[in-house]
Coordinates of C-alpha atoms and ligand atoms in Angstrom, one line a residue:
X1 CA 24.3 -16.9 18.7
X2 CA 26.7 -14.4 18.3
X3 CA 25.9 -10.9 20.6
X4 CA 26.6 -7.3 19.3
X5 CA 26.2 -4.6 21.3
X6 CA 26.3 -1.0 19.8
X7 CA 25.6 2.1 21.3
X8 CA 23.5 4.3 20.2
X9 CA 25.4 7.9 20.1
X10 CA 22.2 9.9 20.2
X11 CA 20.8 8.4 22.9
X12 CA 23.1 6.7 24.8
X13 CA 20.8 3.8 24.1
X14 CA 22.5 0.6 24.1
X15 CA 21.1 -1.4 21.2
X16 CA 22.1 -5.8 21.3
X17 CA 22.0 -7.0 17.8
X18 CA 21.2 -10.7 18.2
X19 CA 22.1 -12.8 15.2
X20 CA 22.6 -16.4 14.8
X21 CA 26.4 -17.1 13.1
X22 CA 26.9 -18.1 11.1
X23 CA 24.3 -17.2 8.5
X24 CA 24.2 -19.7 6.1
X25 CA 22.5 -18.0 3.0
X26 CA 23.9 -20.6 0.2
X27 CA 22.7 -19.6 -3.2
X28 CA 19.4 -21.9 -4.1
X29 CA 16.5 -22.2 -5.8
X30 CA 12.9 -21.9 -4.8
X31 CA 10.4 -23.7 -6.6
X32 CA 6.5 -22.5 -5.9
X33 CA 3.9 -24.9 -6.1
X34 CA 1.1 -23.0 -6.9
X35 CA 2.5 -20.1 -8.9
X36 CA -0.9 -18.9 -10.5
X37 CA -2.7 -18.8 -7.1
X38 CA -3.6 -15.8 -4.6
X39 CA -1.2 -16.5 -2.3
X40 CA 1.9 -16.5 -4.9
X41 CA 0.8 -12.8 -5.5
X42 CA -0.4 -11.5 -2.7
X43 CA 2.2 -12.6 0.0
X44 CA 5.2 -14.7 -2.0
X45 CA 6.1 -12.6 -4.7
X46 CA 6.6 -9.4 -2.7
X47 CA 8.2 -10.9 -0.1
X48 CA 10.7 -12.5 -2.4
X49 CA 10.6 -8.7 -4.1
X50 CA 11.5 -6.7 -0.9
X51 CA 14.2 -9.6 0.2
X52 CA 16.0 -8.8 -3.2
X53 CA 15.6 -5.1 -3.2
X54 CA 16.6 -4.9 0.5
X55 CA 19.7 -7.0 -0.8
X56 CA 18.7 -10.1 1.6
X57 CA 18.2 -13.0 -1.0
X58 CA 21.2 -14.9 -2.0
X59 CA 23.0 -14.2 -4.7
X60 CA 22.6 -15.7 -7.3
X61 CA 18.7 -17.1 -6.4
X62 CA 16.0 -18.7 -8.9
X63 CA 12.7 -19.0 -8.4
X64 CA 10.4 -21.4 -10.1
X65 CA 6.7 -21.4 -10.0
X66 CA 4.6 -24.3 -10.9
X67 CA 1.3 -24.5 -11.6
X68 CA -1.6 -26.0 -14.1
X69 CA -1.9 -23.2 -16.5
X70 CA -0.4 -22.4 -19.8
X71 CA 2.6 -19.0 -18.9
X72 CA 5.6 -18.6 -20.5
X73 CA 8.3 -16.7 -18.2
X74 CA 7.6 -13.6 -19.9
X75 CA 4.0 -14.3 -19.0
X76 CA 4.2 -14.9 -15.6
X77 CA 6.6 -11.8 -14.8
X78 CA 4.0 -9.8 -16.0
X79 CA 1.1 -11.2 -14.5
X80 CA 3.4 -10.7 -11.2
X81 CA 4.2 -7.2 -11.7
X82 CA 1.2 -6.0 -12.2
X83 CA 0.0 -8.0 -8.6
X84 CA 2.7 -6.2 -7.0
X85 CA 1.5 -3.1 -7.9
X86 CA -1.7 -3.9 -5.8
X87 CA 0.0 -5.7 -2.9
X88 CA 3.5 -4.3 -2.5
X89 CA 4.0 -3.0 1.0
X90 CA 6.1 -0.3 -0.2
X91 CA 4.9 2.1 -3.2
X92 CA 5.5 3.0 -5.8
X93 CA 7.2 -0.2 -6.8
X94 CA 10.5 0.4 -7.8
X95 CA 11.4 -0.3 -11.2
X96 CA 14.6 -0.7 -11.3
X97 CA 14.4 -3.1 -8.7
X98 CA 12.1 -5.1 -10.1
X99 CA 13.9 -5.2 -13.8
X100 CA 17.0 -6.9 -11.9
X101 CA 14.3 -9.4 -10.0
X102 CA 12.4 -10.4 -12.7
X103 CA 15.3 -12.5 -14.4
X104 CA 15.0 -14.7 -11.5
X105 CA 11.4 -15.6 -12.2
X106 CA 10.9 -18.9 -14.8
X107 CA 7.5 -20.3 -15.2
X108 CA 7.0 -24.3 -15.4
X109 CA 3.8 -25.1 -16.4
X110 CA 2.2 -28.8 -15.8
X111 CA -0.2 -31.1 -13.5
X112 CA 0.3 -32.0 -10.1
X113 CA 0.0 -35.6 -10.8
X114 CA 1.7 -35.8 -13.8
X115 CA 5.6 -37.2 -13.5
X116 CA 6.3 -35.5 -16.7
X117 CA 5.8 -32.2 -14.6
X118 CA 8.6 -33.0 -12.3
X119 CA 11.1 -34.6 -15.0
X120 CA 10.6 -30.4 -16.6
X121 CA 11.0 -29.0 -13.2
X122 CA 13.9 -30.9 -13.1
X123 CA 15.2 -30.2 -16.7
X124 CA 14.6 -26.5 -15.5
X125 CA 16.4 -26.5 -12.5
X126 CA 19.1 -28.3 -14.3
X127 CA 19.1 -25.1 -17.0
X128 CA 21.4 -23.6 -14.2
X129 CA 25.5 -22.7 -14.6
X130 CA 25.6 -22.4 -10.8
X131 CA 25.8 -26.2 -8.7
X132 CA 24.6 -24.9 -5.9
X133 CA 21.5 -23.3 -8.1
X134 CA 20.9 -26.9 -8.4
X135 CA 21.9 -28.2 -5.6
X136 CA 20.2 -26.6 -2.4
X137 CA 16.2 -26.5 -2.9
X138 CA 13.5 -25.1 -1.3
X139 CA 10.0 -26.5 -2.1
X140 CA 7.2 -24.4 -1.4
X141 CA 3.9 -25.7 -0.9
X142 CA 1.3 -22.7 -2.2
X143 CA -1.5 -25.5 -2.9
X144 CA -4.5 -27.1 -1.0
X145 CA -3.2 -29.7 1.9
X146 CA -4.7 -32.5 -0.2
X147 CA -1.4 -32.1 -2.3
X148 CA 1.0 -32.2 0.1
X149 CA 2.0 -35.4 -0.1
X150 CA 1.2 -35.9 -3.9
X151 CA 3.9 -33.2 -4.5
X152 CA 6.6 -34.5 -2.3
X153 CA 6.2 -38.6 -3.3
X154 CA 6.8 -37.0 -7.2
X155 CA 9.3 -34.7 -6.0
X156 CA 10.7 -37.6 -4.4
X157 CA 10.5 -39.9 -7.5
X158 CA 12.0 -37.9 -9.6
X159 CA 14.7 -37.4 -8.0
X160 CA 14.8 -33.9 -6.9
X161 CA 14.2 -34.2 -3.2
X162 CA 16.1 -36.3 -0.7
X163 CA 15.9 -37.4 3.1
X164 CA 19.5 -36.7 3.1
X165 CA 20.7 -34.8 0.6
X166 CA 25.0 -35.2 0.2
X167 CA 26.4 -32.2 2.3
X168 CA 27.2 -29.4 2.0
X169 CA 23.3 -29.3 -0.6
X170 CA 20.5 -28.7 1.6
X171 CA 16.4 -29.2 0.2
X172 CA 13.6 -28.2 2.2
X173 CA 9.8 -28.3 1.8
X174 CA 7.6 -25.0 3.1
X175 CA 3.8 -26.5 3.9
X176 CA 1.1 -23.8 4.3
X177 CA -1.7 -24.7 7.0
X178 CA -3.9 -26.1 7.0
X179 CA -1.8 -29.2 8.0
X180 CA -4.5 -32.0 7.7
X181 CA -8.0 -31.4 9.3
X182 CA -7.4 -33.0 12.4
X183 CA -5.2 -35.0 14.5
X184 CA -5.6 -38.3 12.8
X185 CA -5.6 -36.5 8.9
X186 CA -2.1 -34.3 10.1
X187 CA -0.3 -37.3 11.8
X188 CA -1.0 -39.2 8.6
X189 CA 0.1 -36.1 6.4
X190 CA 3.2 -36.6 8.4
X191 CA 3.6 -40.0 7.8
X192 CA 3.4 -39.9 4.1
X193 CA 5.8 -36.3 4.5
X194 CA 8.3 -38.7 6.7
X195 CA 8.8 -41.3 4.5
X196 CA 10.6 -39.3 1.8
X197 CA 12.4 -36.9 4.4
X198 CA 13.2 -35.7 7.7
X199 CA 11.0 -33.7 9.9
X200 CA 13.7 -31.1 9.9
X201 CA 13.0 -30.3 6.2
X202 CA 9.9 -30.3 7.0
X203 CA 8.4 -25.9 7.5
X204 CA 5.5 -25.6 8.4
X205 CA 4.4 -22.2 8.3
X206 CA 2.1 -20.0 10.5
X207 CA 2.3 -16.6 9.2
X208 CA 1.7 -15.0 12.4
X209 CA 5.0 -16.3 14.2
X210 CA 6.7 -14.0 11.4
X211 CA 4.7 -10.8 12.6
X212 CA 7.4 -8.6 14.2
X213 CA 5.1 -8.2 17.6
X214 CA 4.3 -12.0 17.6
X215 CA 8.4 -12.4 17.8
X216 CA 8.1 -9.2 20.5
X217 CA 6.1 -11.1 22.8
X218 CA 9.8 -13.4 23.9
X219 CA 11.5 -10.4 23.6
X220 CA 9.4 -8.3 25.6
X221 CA 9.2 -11.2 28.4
X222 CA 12.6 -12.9 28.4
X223 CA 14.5 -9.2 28.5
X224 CA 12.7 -7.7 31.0
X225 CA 12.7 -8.4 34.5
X226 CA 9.9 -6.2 35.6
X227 CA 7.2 -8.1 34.0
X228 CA 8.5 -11.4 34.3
X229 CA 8.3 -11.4 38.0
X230 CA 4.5 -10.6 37.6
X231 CA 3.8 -13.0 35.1
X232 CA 2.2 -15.5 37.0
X233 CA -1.1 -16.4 38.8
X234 CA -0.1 -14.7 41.7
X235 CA -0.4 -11.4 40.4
X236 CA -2.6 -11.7 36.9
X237 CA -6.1 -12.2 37.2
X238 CA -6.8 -13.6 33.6
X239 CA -5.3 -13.0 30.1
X240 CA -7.6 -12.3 26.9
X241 CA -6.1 -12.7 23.5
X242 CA -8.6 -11.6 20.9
X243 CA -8.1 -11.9 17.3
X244 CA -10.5 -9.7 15.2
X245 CA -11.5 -9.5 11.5
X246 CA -13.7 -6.8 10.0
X247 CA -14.0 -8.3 6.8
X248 CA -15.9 -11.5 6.1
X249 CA -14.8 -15.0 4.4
X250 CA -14.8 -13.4 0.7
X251 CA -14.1 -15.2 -1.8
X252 CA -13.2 -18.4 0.2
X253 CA -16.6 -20.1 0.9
X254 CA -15.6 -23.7 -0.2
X255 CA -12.3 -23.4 2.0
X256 CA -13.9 -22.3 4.9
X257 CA -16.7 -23.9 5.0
X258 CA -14.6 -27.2 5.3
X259 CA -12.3 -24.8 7.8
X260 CA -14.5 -22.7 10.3
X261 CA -12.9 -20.4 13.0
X262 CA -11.8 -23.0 15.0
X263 CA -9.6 -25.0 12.2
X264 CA -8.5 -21.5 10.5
X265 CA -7.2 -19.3 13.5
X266 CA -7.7 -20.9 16.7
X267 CA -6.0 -24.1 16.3
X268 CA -2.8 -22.4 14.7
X269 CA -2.5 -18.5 15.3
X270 CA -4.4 -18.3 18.5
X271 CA -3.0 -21.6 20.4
X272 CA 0.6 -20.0 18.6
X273 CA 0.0 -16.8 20.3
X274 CA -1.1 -18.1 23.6
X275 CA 1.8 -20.6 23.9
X276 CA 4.0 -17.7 23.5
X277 CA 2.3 -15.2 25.9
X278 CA 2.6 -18.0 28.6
X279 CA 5.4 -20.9 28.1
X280 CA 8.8 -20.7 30.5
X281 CA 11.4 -19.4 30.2
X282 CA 13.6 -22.0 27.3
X283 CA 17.2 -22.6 28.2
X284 CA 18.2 -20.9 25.6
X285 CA 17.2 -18.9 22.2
X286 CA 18.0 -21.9 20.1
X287 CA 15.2 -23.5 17.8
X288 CA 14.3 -26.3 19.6
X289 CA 14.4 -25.1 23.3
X290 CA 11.9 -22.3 22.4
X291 CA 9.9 -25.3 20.9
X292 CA 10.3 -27.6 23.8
X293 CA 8.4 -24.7 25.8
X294 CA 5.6 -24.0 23.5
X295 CA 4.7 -27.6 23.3
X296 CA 5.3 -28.1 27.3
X297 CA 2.8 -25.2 27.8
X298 CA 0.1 -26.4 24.6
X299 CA 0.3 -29.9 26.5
X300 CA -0.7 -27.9 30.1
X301 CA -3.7 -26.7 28.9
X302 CA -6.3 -28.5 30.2
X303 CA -8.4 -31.0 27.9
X304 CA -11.7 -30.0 27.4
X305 CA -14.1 -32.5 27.8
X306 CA -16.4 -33.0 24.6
X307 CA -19.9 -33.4 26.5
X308 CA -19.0 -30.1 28.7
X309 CA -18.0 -27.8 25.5
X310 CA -20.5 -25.4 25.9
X311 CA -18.9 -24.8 29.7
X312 CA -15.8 -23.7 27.6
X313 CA -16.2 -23.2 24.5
X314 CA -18.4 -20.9 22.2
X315 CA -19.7 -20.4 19.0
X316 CA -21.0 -18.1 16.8
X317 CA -21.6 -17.1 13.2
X318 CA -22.7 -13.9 11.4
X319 CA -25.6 -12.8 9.9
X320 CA -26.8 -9.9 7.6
X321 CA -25.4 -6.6 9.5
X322 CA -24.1 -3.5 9.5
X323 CA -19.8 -2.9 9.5
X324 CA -18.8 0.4 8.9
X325 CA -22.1 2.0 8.2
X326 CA -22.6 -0.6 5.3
X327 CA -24.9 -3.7 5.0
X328 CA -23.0 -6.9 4.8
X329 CA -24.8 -9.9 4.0
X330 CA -24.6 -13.1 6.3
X331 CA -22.1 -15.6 6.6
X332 CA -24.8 -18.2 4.8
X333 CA -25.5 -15.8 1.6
X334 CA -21.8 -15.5 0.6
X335 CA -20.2 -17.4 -2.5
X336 CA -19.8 -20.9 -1.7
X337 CA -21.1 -21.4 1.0
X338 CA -23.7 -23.6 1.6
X339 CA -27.5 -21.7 3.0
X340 CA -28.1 -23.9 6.4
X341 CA -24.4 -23.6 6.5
X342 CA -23.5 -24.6 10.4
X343 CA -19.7 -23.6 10.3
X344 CA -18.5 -21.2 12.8
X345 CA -17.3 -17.7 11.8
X346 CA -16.6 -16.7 15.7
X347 CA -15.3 -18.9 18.4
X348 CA -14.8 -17.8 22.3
X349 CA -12.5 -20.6 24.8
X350 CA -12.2 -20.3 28.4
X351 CA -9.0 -22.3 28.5
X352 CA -6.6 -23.4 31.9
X353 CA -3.4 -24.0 32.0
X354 CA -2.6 -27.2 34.7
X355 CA 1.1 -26.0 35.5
X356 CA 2.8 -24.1 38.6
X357 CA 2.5 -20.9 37.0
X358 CA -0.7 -20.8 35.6
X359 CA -2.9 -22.8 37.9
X360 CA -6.7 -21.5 37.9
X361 CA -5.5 -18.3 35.6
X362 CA -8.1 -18.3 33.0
X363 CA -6.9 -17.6 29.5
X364 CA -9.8 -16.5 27.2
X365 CA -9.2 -16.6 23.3
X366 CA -11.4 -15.5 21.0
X367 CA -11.8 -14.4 17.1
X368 CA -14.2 -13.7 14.3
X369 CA -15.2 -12.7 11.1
X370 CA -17.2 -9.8 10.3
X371 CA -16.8 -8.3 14.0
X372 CA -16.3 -4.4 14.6
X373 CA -12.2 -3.8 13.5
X374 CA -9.7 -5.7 12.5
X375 CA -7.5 -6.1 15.6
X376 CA -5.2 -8.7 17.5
X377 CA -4.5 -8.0 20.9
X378 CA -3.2 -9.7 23.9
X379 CA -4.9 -8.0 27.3
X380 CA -3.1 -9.4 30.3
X381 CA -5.2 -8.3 33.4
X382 CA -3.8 -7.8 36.3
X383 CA -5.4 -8.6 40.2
X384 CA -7.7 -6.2 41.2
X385 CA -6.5 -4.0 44.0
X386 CA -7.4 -4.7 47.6
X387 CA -10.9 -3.6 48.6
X388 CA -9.4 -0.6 51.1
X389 CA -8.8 3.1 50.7
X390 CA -9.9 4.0 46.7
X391 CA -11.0 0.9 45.8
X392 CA -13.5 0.5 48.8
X393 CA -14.2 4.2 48.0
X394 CA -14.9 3.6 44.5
X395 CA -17.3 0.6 45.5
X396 CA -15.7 -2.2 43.3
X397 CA -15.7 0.5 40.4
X398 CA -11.8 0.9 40.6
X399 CA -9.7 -0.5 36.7
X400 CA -7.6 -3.2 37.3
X401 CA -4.6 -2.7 36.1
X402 CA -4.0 -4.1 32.4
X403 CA -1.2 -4.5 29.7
X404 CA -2.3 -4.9 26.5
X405 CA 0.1 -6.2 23.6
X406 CA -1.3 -4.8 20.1
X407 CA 0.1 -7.2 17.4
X408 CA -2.0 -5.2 14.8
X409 CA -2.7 -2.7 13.4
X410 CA -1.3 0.3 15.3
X411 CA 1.4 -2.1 17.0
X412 CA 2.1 -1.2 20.1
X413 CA 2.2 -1.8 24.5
X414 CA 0.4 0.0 26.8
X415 CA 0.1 0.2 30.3
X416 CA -2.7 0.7 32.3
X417 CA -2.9 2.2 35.5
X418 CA -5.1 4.7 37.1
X419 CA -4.4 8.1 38.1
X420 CA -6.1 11.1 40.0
X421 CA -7.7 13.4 38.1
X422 CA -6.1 17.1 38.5
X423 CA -8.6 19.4 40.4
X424 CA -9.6 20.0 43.5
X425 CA -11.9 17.0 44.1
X426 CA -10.6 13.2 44.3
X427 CA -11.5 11.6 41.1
X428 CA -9.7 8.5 40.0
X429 CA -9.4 7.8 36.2
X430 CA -7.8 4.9 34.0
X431 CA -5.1 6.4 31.9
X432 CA -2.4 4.6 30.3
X433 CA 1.7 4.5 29.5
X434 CA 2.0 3.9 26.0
X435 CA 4.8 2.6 23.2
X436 CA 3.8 2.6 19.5
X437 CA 6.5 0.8 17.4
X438 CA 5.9 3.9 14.7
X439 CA 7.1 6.4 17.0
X440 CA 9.8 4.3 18.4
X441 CA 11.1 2.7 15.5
X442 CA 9.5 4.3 12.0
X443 CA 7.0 2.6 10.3
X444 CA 8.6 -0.4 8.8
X445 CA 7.4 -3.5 9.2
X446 CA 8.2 -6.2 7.0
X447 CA 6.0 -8.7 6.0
X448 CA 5.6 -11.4 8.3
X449 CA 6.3 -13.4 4.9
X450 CA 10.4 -11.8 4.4
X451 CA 10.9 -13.2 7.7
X452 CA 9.9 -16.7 7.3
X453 CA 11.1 -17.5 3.7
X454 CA 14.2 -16.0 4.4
X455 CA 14.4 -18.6 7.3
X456 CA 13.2 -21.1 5.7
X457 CA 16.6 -20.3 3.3
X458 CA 18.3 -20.3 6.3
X459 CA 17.4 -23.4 7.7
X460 CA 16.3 -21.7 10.6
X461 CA 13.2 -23.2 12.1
X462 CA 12.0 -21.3 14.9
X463 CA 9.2 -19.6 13.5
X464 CA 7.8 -23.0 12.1
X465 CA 5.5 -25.6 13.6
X466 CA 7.3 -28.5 14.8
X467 CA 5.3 -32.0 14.6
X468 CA 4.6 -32.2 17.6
X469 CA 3.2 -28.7 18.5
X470 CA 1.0 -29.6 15.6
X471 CA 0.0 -32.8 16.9
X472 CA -1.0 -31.0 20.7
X473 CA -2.8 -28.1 18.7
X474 CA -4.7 -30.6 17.0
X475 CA -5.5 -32.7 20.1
X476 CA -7.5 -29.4 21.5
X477 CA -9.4 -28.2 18.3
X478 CA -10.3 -31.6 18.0
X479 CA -11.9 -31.8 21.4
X480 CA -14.2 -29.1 20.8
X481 CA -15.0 -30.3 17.4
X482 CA -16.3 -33.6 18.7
X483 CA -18.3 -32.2 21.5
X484 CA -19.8 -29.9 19.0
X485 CA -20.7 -32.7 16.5
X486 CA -23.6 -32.2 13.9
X487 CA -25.8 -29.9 16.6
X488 CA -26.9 -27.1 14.6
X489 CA -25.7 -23.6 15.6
X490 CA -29.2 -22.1 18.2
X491 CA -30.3 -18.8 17.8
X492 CA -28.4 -17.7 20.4
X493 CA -25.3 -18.2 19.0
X494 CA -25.6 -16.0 15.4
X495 CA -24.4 -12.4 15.8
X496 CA -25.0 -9.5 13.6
X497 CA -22.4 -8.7 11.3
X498 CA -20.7 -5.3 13.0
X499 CA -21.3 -7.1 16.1
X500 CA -18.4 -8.3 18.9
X501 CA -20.0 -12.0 18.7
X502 CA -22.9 -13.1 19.7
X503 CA -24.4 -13.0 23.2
X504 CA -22.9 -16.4 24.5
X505 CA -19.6 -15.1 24.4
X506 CA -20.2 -12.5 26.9
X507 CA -22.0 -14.8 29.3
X508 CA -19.2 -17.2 28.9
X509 CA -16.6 -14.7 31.1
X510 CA -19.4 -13.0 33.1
X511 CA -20.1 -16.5 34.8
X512 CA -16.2 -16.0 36.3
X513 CA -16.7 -12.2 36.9
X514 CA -15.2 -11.5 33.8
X515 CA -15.7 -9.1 30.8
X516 CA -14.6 -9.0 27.2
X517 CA -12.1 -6.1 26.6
X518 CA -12.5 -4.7 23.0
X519 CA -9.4 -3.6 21.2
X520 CA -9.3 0.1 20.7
X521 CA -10.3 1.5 17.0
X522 CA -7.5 3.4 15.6
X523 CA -9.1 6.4 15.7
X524 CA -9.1 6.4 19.7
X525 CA -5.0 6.7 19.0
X526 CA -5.3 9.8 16.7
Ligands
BG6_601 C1 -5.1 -16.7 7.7 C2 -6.6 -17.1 7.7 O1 -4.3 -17.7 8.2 O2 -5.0 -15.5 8.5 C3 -7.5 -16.0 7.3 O3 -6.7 -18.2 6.8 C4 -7.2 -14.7 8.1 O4 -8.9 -16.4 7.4 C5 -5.7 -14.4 8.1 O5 -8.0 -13.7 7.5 C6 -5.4 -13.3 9.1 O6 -4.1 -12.9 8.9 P1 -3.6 -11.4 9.2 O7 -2.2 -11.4 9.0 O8 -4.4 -10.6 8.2 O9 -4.0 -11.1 10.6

């Protein structure tokens, strides 16, 4: 890790570049399973876009997708452009940078399953003047999880990917989540993954650890004493971590209906999020110390036990209300999604973390579709203070003091503290200290996306899911799963649509004197 410091000459702000030397950015080509799908032109395609524009991809780079239907090149670059037009970060999209991008796009068209499909990919690949063009491969996985390990045993046959591939050529396969559907289906996902190559070519992705405030959270811990030394039991009363959607499941009924909350956010984003917001301290900022942490703290939290979910754990899902002002039909009447549907569009957890630091600390997650904004947030609560002087005044009616982490929209920190209210009598009021990353640092933010694929170039797996972080993620989802079984949802577990969950959740922290705090709306931050 090579350490720059700079100082700012405005300022007098002394800036620390961090960056791991060397980079090893080897030309190379990226092949996309998936090419014709959402995800290809909503997320990969301007990432790849920006990286090039912003002069971050290798030079030279190809990039191959693959998918089922009939494109030529030509095609496909078109059918990408105009996608980008919709889903570029930055707009207008620059033409000129695209016209030197495009060349990079080829289209291979063929079937999964078919060997003849892998023996063109390779033909394709081998179209290339540059060895290293042909040489170091990245595989990316844009498909449903059942073709995981169809892709990478044809992959393997043909004789484009290796376990060891001769040095200094490097191949690598990206896997989106969902990574199996539950311990058993993702440790034999790995199995099949294992026997063609290693688990370090193996990347799995979770888009939040690419978020710029998801990688804060270490930053904002590890660099500053101040909040370090309170992080702990002693002085924190609990931690909530809340991860909010406004908009419902769409278009993707048959996914999540085999998905639910608790397989789509909680057992990757959420239990991500968390395990950064309270692992120790690694030994050092290299990949696999950071990892060694977040599985250490994943493996503290206590196991729930499956017949006492309901003392940790609930549910919820949404029916026909009002977001916004405008009717939004229930979780059961949208496309695909079957009308005595049980799957869960909101969960709540009440989780405990068995180590020194934690010990009795209650950490309560929680997200949902369909629920008043879209917002995640980390709210660490601090002790109340003692019940003397303006707290015994105030009759128990005193704000703790808080720190809430905004990971989106309006990123940002603030502190909460409370403060007397100018005027003659002695009014206490909650106000708070606060940092937006706009006014600090502009509004750029790349797309959590840039981040990971260009580590994935890289070879740099921090921001991915090792195995066995997986494998503990699993173990916890899966605990709440079984105690859940086939019992239908009860009436008191649907919520309106507009609506922060359904009741449950809110008797679920009142029982430990505890209440839900909801994100702020943007407009509170005009
Ligand atoms: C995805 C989930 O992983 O994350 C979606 O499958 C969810 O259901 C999305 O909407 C949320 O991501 P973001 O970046 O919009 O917060």
């Amino acid at each position: 890790m090579a350490l720059v410091a700079e100082r700012d000459s405005f300022d007098e702000l002394m800036t620390c570049r961090l960056s791991a030397a060397p980079r090893r950015r080897s030309p190379c080509s990226i092949v996309i399973f998936g090419a014709s799908g959402d995800l290809t032109a909503r997320k990969l395609i301007p990432a790849l876009y920006h990286l090039h524009k912003d002069k971050l991809l290798p030079d030279p780079t190809r990039i191959l997708g693959v998918a089922r239907r009939e494109k030529t090149d030509e095609s496909w670059r078109e059918e990408l452009f105009e996608a980008l037009q919709t889903h570029s970060r930055t707009q207008p999209v620059d033409r000129g940078a695209w016209e030197a991008f495009a060349p990079k796009l080829a289209y291979c068209r063929g079937d999964l399953s078919d060997p003849a499909t892998y023996r063109q990919l390779g033909a394709r690949l081998g179209e290339a003047s540059e060895e290293a063009l042909r040489r170091n491969l990245l595989f990316y996985l844009a498909v449903p999880p059942s073709s995981f390990g169809l892709i990478v045993e044809q992959l393997h046959a043909a004789g484009l990917l290796h376990r060891d591939p001769p040095e200094p050529s490097w191949q690598r396969v990206v896997v989106e989540k969902p990574f199996g559907h539950d311990l058993a289906s993702a440790r034999k996902l790995n199995e099949r993954l294992t026997r063609y190559i290693h688990e370090r070519q193996i990347l799995r992705i979770d888009h939040y650890l690419g978020k710029e405030t998801v990688q804060n959270i270490l930053m904002f811990r590890f660099s500053n004493a101040i909040f370090e030394e309170l992080w702990s039991r002693g002085s924190l009363d609990h931690v909530q971590i809340t991860v909010s959607e406004k908009q419902g499941i769409g278009n993707r009924g048959g996914y999540y209906e085999e998905a639910g909350a608790l397989r789509d956010i909680v057992q990757n984003h959420l239990l991500q999020v968390l395990a950064l917001v309270a692992m120790e301290p690694p030994v050092s900022l290299d990949p696999e110390s950071i990892r060694d942490e977040k599985v250490k703290l994943l493996r503290s939290i206590r196991p729930i036990p499956p017949e006492r979910v309901d003392e940790f754990v609930v549910r919820g899902q949404y029916f026909a209300g009002y977001v916004d002002g405008e009717l939004s039909p229930g979780y059961r009447q949208e496309p695909r999604v079957r009308p005595d549907s049980n799957v869960e569009t909101f969960v709540a957890m009440r989780l405990l973390i068995d180590n020194w630091r934690w010990s009795e600390t209650p950490f309560y997650i929680r997200t949902g579709k369909r629920l008043p904004l879209s917002a995640s947030e980390i709210r660490v609560q601090f002790r109340p203070a003692p019940n003397v002087l303006f707290a015994a005044a105030c009759g128990g009616r005193l704000e703790p003091n808080a720190l809430t982490l905004r990971l989106q929209p309006n990123e940002g920190i603030s502190l909460h503290f409370n403060g007397k209210v100018p005027g003659t009598s002695m009014t206490v009021r909650p106000v708070r200290m606060h940092f937006s990353y706009n006014a600090a640092f502009g509004a750029y933010t790349p797309e959590a996306y840039e981040r990971l694929l260009l580590d994935a170039i890289e070879g740099d797996p921090t921001l991915f899911i090792r195995r066995d972080e997986l494998e503990t993620a699993w173990r916890i989802v899966d605990a709440v799963r079984e105690g859940w079984g086939d019992r239908p949802l009860t009436n008191r577990e649907f919520y309106p649509a507009g609506a922060w969950g359904p009741a449950a959740a809110d008797d679920l922290l009142a029982r430990h004197g505890h209440t839900w705090r909801n994100p702020r709306p943007p407009e509170a931050d005009k």
